[in-house]
Amino acid sequence: MRLVLTGLQRLRVMDDDPPAERPGFVRLRVLYCGICRTDAKMWKEGHRDLVLPRVPGHEFVGADEHRNRFVVWPGDVCGRCRFCRGGRENLCENMRIIGFHRDGGFARYALVPKGSLVPLPQGVALPLACLAEPAGCAWHALHRLHARKGMRMLIYGGGTLGVLAALVGRCWGVVPLVVETSTGKIRKIRPILTAAGIRCVQRPREGGFDLALNACADAEAWRQCVERLASGGRLCYFSGLDKSAQVPAGVLNILHYREIDLLGSYGLQRGDMSAALDLIAGQASLFEKLIEGVISPEEAPGRLADVLRGHSLRYLLDFANWKRPVPDPDTENAAAV
Ligand SMILES: [Zn+2]
Ligand SMILES: [Zn+2]
């Protein structure tokens, strides 16, 4: 059983044989896979790195034939290019991303390059392990920002990634402030953030932040990040902006006058994912509140528009308990006639 993106806004349920074994790859039985907003975005409008037809899904946990459990680092890199050799494997010139260039985890089975398997440590619940990829992206962003203990960090956007960036930031010793304009979303995330000692507001009054990160595609949020940074501050450009968005030169000039460092962040490295797993293992009760619901894979096509609206936290597809539907004998007979 696979969910295949065959074209824009066409995610089809297909019931066919598991993929054949391939040298250098391991066939994983997928257990749970997160639906990321990027999956919903590529369903709606495509993505720079997407090649169709494709099984989406880059946030998954699975087991090999010996029942060893792994989370999947969605990169597959050459190991030879200047970026791989220079410790920046997520920028590999020959990168093949699982769920984008290669089939991903919206399927009962996934073929995963051996080098992309990250063993699941004891004590991490299987559904929670799906958060290792997005939390690893947040971990990578904190690296890019050269975050240090005691720094004040502004985060725009209280979706899953914004909250994860705040939780990871707390672990790094920074003092995050999350800005989220939607009252409904604040209601969802405030208990998580409060439990971690993190403030969340609809409209910030303060400025002079050391660090800022945009966890939403809104250009106004990006502008606010710049304006509220102190001189010498650092901005992590974490979420891409809508393609039609305009950033006024007056905002860019603030980067000039205040010597603000602008740092892009895209994806994550294997080490970021392992670090995120350790963090999740230590604070499971916080991270599990980020799971909006565990749904059957057949429900995924109907859920993407909702995910795209950004009102929900993480939905997980449950392949661990998935059973092939029992054929209806009447329909079977009708088909045979
Ligand atoms: Zn994602
Ligand atoms: Zn490379």
Coordinates of C-alpha atoms in Angstrom, one line a residue, residues 52-286:
L52 CA 6.8 13.2 -9.9
P53 CA 5.3 10.6 -9.5
R54 CA 6.4 10.4 -5.9
V55 CA 5.5 8.7 -2.6
P56 CA 5.9 11.7 -0.2
G57 CA 7.0 11.5 3.5
H58 CA 10.3 12.4 5.0
E59 CA 9.5 12.1 8.7
F60 CA 9.2 8.4 9.4
V61 CA 10.2 5.6 11.6
G62 CA 10.4 1.9 10.5
A63 CA 11.8 -1.5 11.2
D64 CA 14.0 -3.8 9.1
E65 CA 13.5 -7.5 8.6
H66 CA 15.3 -8.2 11.9
R67 CA 13.0 -5.8 13.7
N68 CA 15.7 -3.2 14.3
R69 CA 14.1 0.2 14.5
F70 CA 15.3 3.3 12.7
V71 CA 14.4 6.8 12.0
V72 CA 15.3 8.0 8.5
W73 CA 17.6 10.9 7.8
P74 CA 15.9 12.0 4.5
G75 CA 19.2 12.9 2.8
D76 CA 21.2 10.6 0.5
V77 CA 24.6 12.2 -0.2
C78 CA 27.6 11.5 -2.4
G79 CA 30.2 11.8 0.4
R80 CA 32.7 13.2 -2.2
C81 CA 31.7 16.7 -3.1
R82 CA 33.2 19.8 -1.4
F83 CA 30.1 20.2 0.9
C84 CA 30.2 16.6 2.0
R85 CA 33.9 16.8 2.7
G86 CA 33.5 20.2 4.4
G87 CA 31.0 19.0 7.0
R88 CA 27.9 20.4 5.3
E89 CA 26.3 17.3 4.0
N90 CA 22.8 18.8 3.8
L91 CA 24.2 21.0 0.9
C92 CA 25.6 18.0 -1.0
E93 CA 25.8 18.8 -4.8
N94 CA 24.4 15.3 -5.5
M95 CA 21.7 15.3 -2.8
R96 CA 18.7 13.0 -3.3
I97 CA 16.1 13.7 -0.7
I98 CA 13.7 10.9 0.4
G99 CA 10.1 12.0 -0.2
F100 CA 11.3 14.5 -2.8
H101 CA 13.7 12.8 -5.3
R102 CA 13.0 9.3 -4.0
D103 CA 10.0 7.6 -2.6
G104 CA 9.3 8.3 1.1
G105 CA 7.3 7.1 4.0
F106 CA 3.7 7.5 2.9
A107 CA 3.8 3.8 2.3
R108 CA 3.8 0.5 4.0
Y109 CA 7.4 -0.2 2.8
A110 CA 10.2 2.2 2.0
L111 CA 13.6 1.6 0.4
V112 CA 16.1 3.6 2.4
P113 CA 19.8 4.0 1.6
K114 CA 21.9 2.3 4.4
G115 CA 23.6 5.5 5.2
S116 CA 20.3 7.2 6.0
L117 CA 19.3 4.9 8.8
V118 CA 19.7 6.4 12.3
P119 CA 19.1 3.7 15.0
L120 CA 16.3 4.5 17.4
P121 CA 17.5 4.6 21.0
Q122 CA 15.7 2.8 23.7
G123 CA 12.9 4.7 25.4
V124 CA 11.7 6.8 22.4
A125 CA 8.0 5.9 21.7
L126 CA 7.6 5.0 18.0
P127 CA 5.1 7.8 17.1
L128 CA 7.3 10.4 18.8
A129 CA 10.3 9.3 16.7
C130 CA 8.7 11.0 13.7
L131 CA 9.5 14.3 15.3
A132 CA 13.2 13.6 15.1
E133 CA 13.4 15.0 11.6
P134 CA 11.6 18.4 12.2
A135 CA 13.3 18.7 15.6
G136 CA 16.6 18.0 13.9
C137 CA 15.9 20.8 11.4
A138 CA 15.4 23.1 14.4
W139 CA 18.6 21.8 16.0
H140 CA 20.4 22.6 12.7
A141 CA 19.0 26.1 12.8
L142 CA 20.3 26.7 16.3
H143 CA 23.8 25.6 15.0
R144 CA 23.5 28.0 12.1
L145 CA 22.7 30.8 14.6
H146 CA 25.7 30.0 16.8
A147 CA 23.3 30.2 19.7
R148 CA 24.8 30.6 23.1
K149 CA 23.4 30.3 26.6
G150 CA 21.5 33.3 27.8
M151 CA 20.8 34.8 24.3
R152 CA 17.3 36.1 23.7
M153 CA 15.7 34.5 20.7
L154 CA 12.6 35.7 18.8
I155 CA 10.6 33.0 16.9
Y156 CA 7.8 34.0 14.6
G157 CA 5.2 31.3 14.0
G158 CA 3.8 28.9 16.6
G159 CA 3.3 25.8 14.3
T160 CA 5.1 22.6 14.9
L161 CA 8.5 23.9 13.7
G162 CA 8.2 27.2 15.7
V163 CA 7.5 25.2 18.9
L164 CA 10.2 22.8 18.2
A165 CA 12.7 25.6 17.6
A166 CA 11.7 27.0 21.0
L167 CA 12.1 23.7 22.7
V168 CA 15.4 23.1 21.1
G169 CA 16.5 26.6 21.9
R170 CA 15.6 26.0 25.6
C171 CA 17.8 23.0 25.6
W172 CA 20.7 25.2 24.2
G173 CA 20.1 27.6 27.1
V174 CA 18.7 30.5 25.0
V175 CA 15.6 32.4 26.1
P176 CA 13.0 32.0 23.4
L177 CA 9.8 34.2 22.8
V178 CA 7.3 32.7 20.4
V179 CA 5.0 35.0 18.5
E180 CA 1.8 33.5 17.1
T181 CA -1.1 35.6 15.8
S182 CA -3.8 32.9 15.8
T183 CA -5.8 32.6 19.0
G184 CA -6.8 29.0 18.3
K185 CA -3.2 28.0 17.8
I186 CA -2.0 29.8 20.9
R187 CA -4.6 27.8 22.8
K188 CA -2.9 24.6 21.5
I189 CA 0.7 25.5 22.0
R190 CA 0.7 27.6 25.2
P191 CA 0.4 24.5 27.6
I192 CA 3.5 23.0 25.8
L193 CA 5.5 26.2 25.9
T194 CA 4.5 27.1 29.5
A195 CA 5.5 23.7 30.7
A196 CA 9.0 24.4 29.2
G197 CA 9.2 27.9 30.7
I198 CA 8.8 29.6 27.3
R199 CA 6.7 32.7 26.7
C200 CA 4.2 33.0 23.8
V201 CA 2.5 36.2 22.7
Q202 CA 0.3 37.5 19.9
R203 CA 2.0 40.8 19.6
P204 CA 5.5 41.3 21.0
R205 CA 6.3 44.7 22.5
E206 CA 10.0 44.2 23.1
G207 CA 13.0 44.4 20.7
G208 CA 16.8 44.1 21.0
F209 CA 16.8 40.3 20.5
D210 CA 20.2 38.5 19.9
L211 CA 18.6 35.9 17.6
A212 CA 15.5 35.6 15.5
L213 CA 14.0 32.8 13.4
N214 CA 11.1 32.9 11.0
A215 CA 9.0 29.7 11.3
C216 CA 6.3 30.9 8.9
A217 CA 6.1 31.9 5.3
D218 CA 4.8 35.4 6.0
A219 CA 6.9 38.4 4.8
E220 CA 5.6 40.6 7.5
A221 CA 6.9 38.2 10.2
W222 CA 10.3 38.2 8.4
R223 CA 10.3 42.0 8.6
Q224 CA 9.4 41.9 12.3
C225 CA 12.3 39.5 12.9
V226 CA 14.7 42.0 11.3
E227 CA 13.3 45.1 13.1
R228 CA 13.3 43.5 16.5
L229 CA 16.9 42.3 16.4
A230 CA 19.6 44.2 18.2
S231 CA 22.8 45.5 16.5
G232 CA 25.1 42.5 15.8
G233 CA 22.1 40.1 15.9
R234 CA 21.6 37.0 13.8
L235 CA 18.5 36.1 11.7
C236 CA 17.9 32.5 10.7
Y237 CA 16.0 32.4 7.4
F238 CA 14.3 29.1 8.3
S239 CA 11.0 29.0 6.4
G240 CA 11.0 30.1 2.8
L241 CA 8.7 33.0 2.0
D242 CA 5.8 32.9 -0.4
K243 CA 7.3 33.3 -3.9
S244 CA 5.4 36.5 -4.6
A245 CA 6.4 38.1 -1.3
Q246 CA 8.3 41.4 -1.5
V247 CA 10.9 42.5 1.1
P248 CA 11.3 46.3 1.0
A249 CA 14.9 47.7 0.7
G250 CA 14.2 49.6 3.9
V251 CA 14.1 46.3 5.8
L252 CA 17.3 45.1 4.1
N253 CA 19.0 48.3 5.0
I254 CA 18.5 47.4 8.7
L255 CA 20.8 44.4 8.1
H256 CA 23.4 46.9 6.8
Y257 CA 23.1 49.5 9.6
R258 CA 22.9 47.0 12.5
E259 CA 25.4 44.5 11.0
I260 CA 22.9 41.8 11.3
D261 CA 24.0 38.3 10.1
L262 CA 21.5 36.6 7.8
L263 CA 21.9 32.8 7.9
G264 CA 19.9 30.4 5.7
S265 CA 19.0 27.0 7.1
Y266 CA 17.7 24.1 4.9
G267 CA 17.2 20.6 6.2
L268 CA 19.5 18.9 8.7
Q269 CA 22.5 16.7 9.1
R270 CA 22.6 13.2 10.5
G271 CA 24.1 14.5 13.8
D272 CA 21.3 17.0 14.2
M273 CA 18.8 14.1 14.0
S274 CA 20.6 12.0 16.7
A275 CA 20.8 15.1 19.0
A276 CA 17.1 15.7 18.5
L277 CA 16.3 12.1 19.3
D278 CA 18.1 12.4 22.6
L279 CA 16.2 15.6 23.4
I280 CA 12.9 13.9 22.6
A281 CA 13.8 10.9 24.7
G282 CA 14.4 13.2 27.7
Q283 CA 11.2 15.2 27.4
A284 CA 8.7 12.8 25.9
S285 CA 5.7 14.3 27.8
L286 CA 6.3 17.7 26.2

